[in-house]
RNA sequence: GGGCUCGUGGUCUAGGGGUUAUGACGUCGCCUUCACAUGGCGAAGAUCGUCGGUUCAAUUCCGACCGAGCCCA
């Protein structure tokens, strides 16, 4: 027997790693394979990959999702598309500021701004490097040479240019509105940066007096805010207070510069069973107050300043810190005799994630992107986008229905993209930079080519170069953008907007947006908003929304639960003979999970086969190995078995004579390949992979191989041709899922790597093509053939006959008569 | 508390108004070493979350509830 061309006895993690390393080491070949070449003439398929945020560890669920994006990228290349699979890293934002503060034990605002930015940049670069490594370990075929970083000038200039464009069109506005503010850190923060901590607070009952002398008792934890009270409300169906509605009630504490009474009105948000069922609404005690002020059209008071101190409106308490003012107010109420009672109470209060400081909602002049006026238009665009799975479109539509206020985009932070604007000395004019320029207004003057605009009407008044002398002392904006302002340009950036107009022409709407469902309302929504505002087009052709990676019991993985599984440990499991073990906190007790070998190919196969896109998936290394490593072994063995027979010189030309079993398996193979090709076209990883797995581990080895073994050993040309043709094309179709596995086999056995194939292998076998009468007839025989083989194997088992011993009394049924000779030989029927 | 999504053998999963509900892993029994024990044959194991409704007929459609998850309060 000739020795197999595939020398390795089995697939192993060490083999996988050495193939992978060689693959990434040859940069010229890598570029030829995977780099984006917009001039290739092929249909362009740009993937708007979610740029990961480097924070030290990359969540295994995200790595799994990323590997599926790679499957899409590779399958689209296989279908002949020119794929741009960018490698981008999101590096703007608050997280890295936290890390630097923690590392240096110094607050951001105690630094020189430039110095702090440099610290952030060097710190995040270390994290980025670890992420690149994991990306390659899981086999991503990104265009790493074109890596983009959202904190780099080329990326930030796009964000700034879009801002300027929207500002000119009037879709970006500045306004004084309530914002969440951390008075200790001195910065606005986003909703997402607020968390709740339990604290003991005093709930005080305060007596208020109406104009007709009726006395009310209102419970509050924030008596210092009485000075900012705009209205007192009760529930519309609360009959206890119906008679009070419409009256005026006097504020029980002294104030300064405002009317001393407020109206009593109704509002459905009041909880009648809380305290006395009467609520004072202040600007702003909490988010509900903000909503009530807006709905009732009340003018808010500024009761707390940027230092967290009470303003003049607080009368005697002006200048005190919030907590001091609260105690002073309680004392004053007690002296006046208006304090009915005070009880200690546990309450979850909103604090900043960063400093654990209680946050306040205060009025600040900030920048906003207008969005409420454009929802209908956006919906039309969303209708044109194909969602995978279709049901996940609903996440977006529901969120769009809830949009009621504009998007605040400015932040008082540093490691973000700067808002590109300067103000004239009299504040009536603004200066904006020319498109494509990255500027840092907090430390630079406007560059040459900047335009001067009227701050209100947005009228273009001329160039900065001409008008500079008339503007007086120009001040640069110090604020920066919300990071979503950057992230929501990713599709524009990777599709070539501004930087490569000729590519953009061909590449937009961006072909493919893959992402997790938890950021539909941020990343997806804001991106589509931008596409509508800037280009009046849908941002994408396909949006692919995957579920989340959960722990083995279906719970979210988190540091606090202690149920996380590190991605690298799974990918390296089995390397160098080291096994993997994970201690994971389960619902009842800590469970120890063990696996011997997983690696990237098995990990990818698992994700591709185990869950449909859109479903949450449980990550259990034990299960990954048990269910899918065997599949790789089986496929490897089939290839290794085939590789001991000479490869016919021309695999593309069908031999003159094929035996019935060859024609049968070719018909089945063709059917599988057709459905796999259709599935790859539909971005349906699950169906494609399942189809290949079923064929490659079932029909092919168990039935066809057993039928043709003796012919193969007799050096039958038709059998060798059929087997090799199938194995070769199978590896091509399977290469998106397990690129290194198929690369190794196809390169070794056929001298041509499956990852270099750029058109789906055509199966045009004479007479047996799927859909032809003969093809259908042969496929219909499959079930019968499998049943017959099982029947013989079962009969041998029952009679204690070994499989290679003859058996008597079994007759090939009439329907399988064309296989009679083969089956008789295969089973040694007598 | 609100909105949305999901709920199929021990675990994961396919499917879908109609006779015995798909497959995989695991379990149990048997076989075997001629590419593959990372194999083969076979068995057990599911009132398709619960309760109502629509229907000649529901696990499949509708509603409520329960449970899980996501996002937002």
mmCIF file of C-alpha atoms (C1' of nucleotides) in Angstrom, chain A residues 10 191 287 391 394-395 398 518 521 548 550 554-556 610 612 616 618 623 626-627 633-634 637-638 640-641 644 686 701-702 705-706 709 713 790 793-794 797 804, chain B residues 1-8 10-15 22-27 29-42 68-73:
data_model
loop_
_atom_site.group_PDB
_atom_site.id
_atom_site.type_symbol
_atom_site.label_atom_id
_atom_site.label_comp_id
_atom_site.label_asym_id
_atom_site.label_seq_id
_atom_site.Cartn_x
_atom_site.Cartn_y
_atom_site.Cartn_z
ATOM 1 C CA UNK A 10 -4.216 13.044 12.934
ATOM 2 C CA UNK A 191 -26.384 57.392 30.538
ATOM 3 C CA UNK A 287 -34.700 61.595 35.030
ATOM 4 C CA UNK A 391 -36.715 39.080 13.356
ATOM 5 C CA UNK A 394 -37.471 44.583 15.490
ATOM 6 C CA UNK A 395 -34.792 45.603 18.002
ATOM 7 C CA UNK A 398 -38.623 49.456 18.653
ATOM 8 C CA UNK A 518 -26.808 44.530 22.581
ATOM 9 C CA UNK A 521 -29.685 50.972 19.711
ATOM 10 C CA UNK A 548 -24.459 36.943 22.885
ATOM 11 C CA UNK A 550 -23.146 33.178 27.581
ATOM 12 C CA UNK A 554 -26.959 30.627 29.818
ATOM 13 C CA UNK A 555 -25.930 33.515 32.032
ATOM 14 C CA UNK A 556 -24.013 36.542 30.934
ATOM 15 C CA UNK A 610 -24.030 24.931 16.942
ATOM 16 C CA UNK A 612 -28.209 29.895 14.235
ATOM 17 C CA UNK A 616 -27.590 33.531 22.319
ATOM 18 C CA UNK A 618 -23.625 28.878 25.580
ATOM 19 C CA UNK A 623 -18.870 20.486 24.766
ATOM 20 C CA UNK A 626 -16.753 16.567 22.440
ATOM 21 C CA UNK A 627 -19.073 17.589 19.663
ATOM 22 C CA UNK A 633 -10.675 13.987 12.873
ATOM 23 C CA UNK A 634 -13.171 12.222 10.655
ATOM 24 C CA UNK A 637 -9.009 10.737 8.061
ATOM 25 C CA UNK A 638 -11.081 10.749 4.912
ATOM 26 C CA UNK A 640 -5.649 11.054 4.601
ATOM 27 C CA UNK A 641 -7.192 7.850 3.299
ATOM 28 C CA UNK A 644 -2.691 7.349 -0.328
ATOM 29 C CA UNK A 686 -25.310 27.341 9.822
ATOM 30 C CA UNK A 701 -17.014 7.841 4.451
ATOM 31 C CA UNK A 702 -19.526 5.354 5.776
ATOM 32 C CA UNK A 705 -15.732 4.751 0.782
ATOM 33 C CA UNK A 706 -16.761 1.314 1.934
ATOM 34 C CA UNK A 709 -12.350 0.473 -1.202
ATOM 35 C CA UNK A 713 -6.802 -0.717 -3.879
ATOM 36 C CA UNK A 790 -27.052 -0.845 7.951
ATOM 37 C CA UNK A 793 -23.861 -4.530 9.201
ATOM 38 C CA UNK A 794 -26.620 -5.266 11.687
ATOM 39 C CA UNK A 797 -23.324 -8.114 14.206
ATOM 40 C CA UNK A 804 -14.778 -8.430 6.639
ATOM 41 C "C1'" G B 1 -41.103 48.736 36.630
ATOM 42 C "C1'" G B 2 -41.247 49.190 30.826
ATOM 43 C "C1'" G B 3 -40.069 47.378 25.803
ATOM 44 C "C1'" C B 4 -38.202 43.451 22.920
ATOM 45 C "C1'" U B 5 -36.340 38.353 22.012
ATOM 46 C "C1'" C B 6 -36.251 33.369 23.287
ATOM 47 C "C1'" G B 7 -38.313 28.637 25.932
ATOM 48 C "C1'" U B 8 -38.426 21.377 21.590
ATOM 49 C "C1'" G B 10 -30.006 14.986 30.485
ATOM 50 C "C1'" U B 11 -27.393 18.993 27.154
ATOM 51 C "C1'" C B 12 -27.379 21.597 22.437
ATOM 52 C "C1'" U B 13 -30.309 21.776 18.022
ATOM 53 C "C1'" A B 14 -33.746 21.207 13.114
ATOM 54 C "C1'" G B 15 -38.530 21.788 11.810
ATOM 55 C "C1'" U B 22 -34.736 16.127 12.963
ATOM 56 C "C1'" G B 23 -29.885 15.592 14.097
ATOM 57 C "C1'" A B 24 -25.626 15.906 17.375
ATOM 58 C "C1'" C B 25 -23.312 15.147 22.203
ATOM 59 C "C1'" G B 26 -23.947 12.375 26.541
ATOM 60 C "C1'" U B 27 -25.921 7.553 28.775
ATOM 61 C "C1'" G B 29 -25.686 -2.706 25.561
ATOM 62 C "C1'" C B 30 -22.993 -5.089 21.800
ATOM 63 C "C1'" C B 31 -19.102 -5.290 17.840
ATOM 64 C "C1'" U B 32 -14.110 -4.478 16.341
ATOM 65 C "C1'" U B 33 -8.497 -3.310 15.530
ATOM 66 C "C1'" C B 34 -7.988 -4.269 7.098
ATOM 67 C "C1'" A B 35 -8.037 5.184 6.728
ATOM 68 C "C1'" C B 36 -10.719 6.293 11.472
ATOM 69 C "C1'" A B 37 -12.422 3.500 19.309
ATOM 70 C "C1'" U B 38 -11.523 10.636 17.436
ATOM 71 C "C1'" G B 39 -14.802 3.893 14.635
ATOM 72 C "C1'" G B 40 -19.496 0.577 13.676
ATOM 73 C "C1'" C B 41 -24.472 -1.546 15.069
ATOM 74 C "C1'" G B 42 -28.428 -1.062 18.410
ATOM 75 C "C1'" A B 68 -34.206 32.978 30.760
ATOM 76 C "C1'" G B 69 -31.708 36.941 28.165
ATOM 77 C "C1'" C B 70 -30.896 41.908 26.153
ATOM 78 C "C1'" C B 71 -31.726 47.046 26.366
ATOM 79 C "C1'" C B 72 -33.901 50.986 29.053
ATOM 80 C "C1'" A B 73 -35.992 53.176 33.596
#
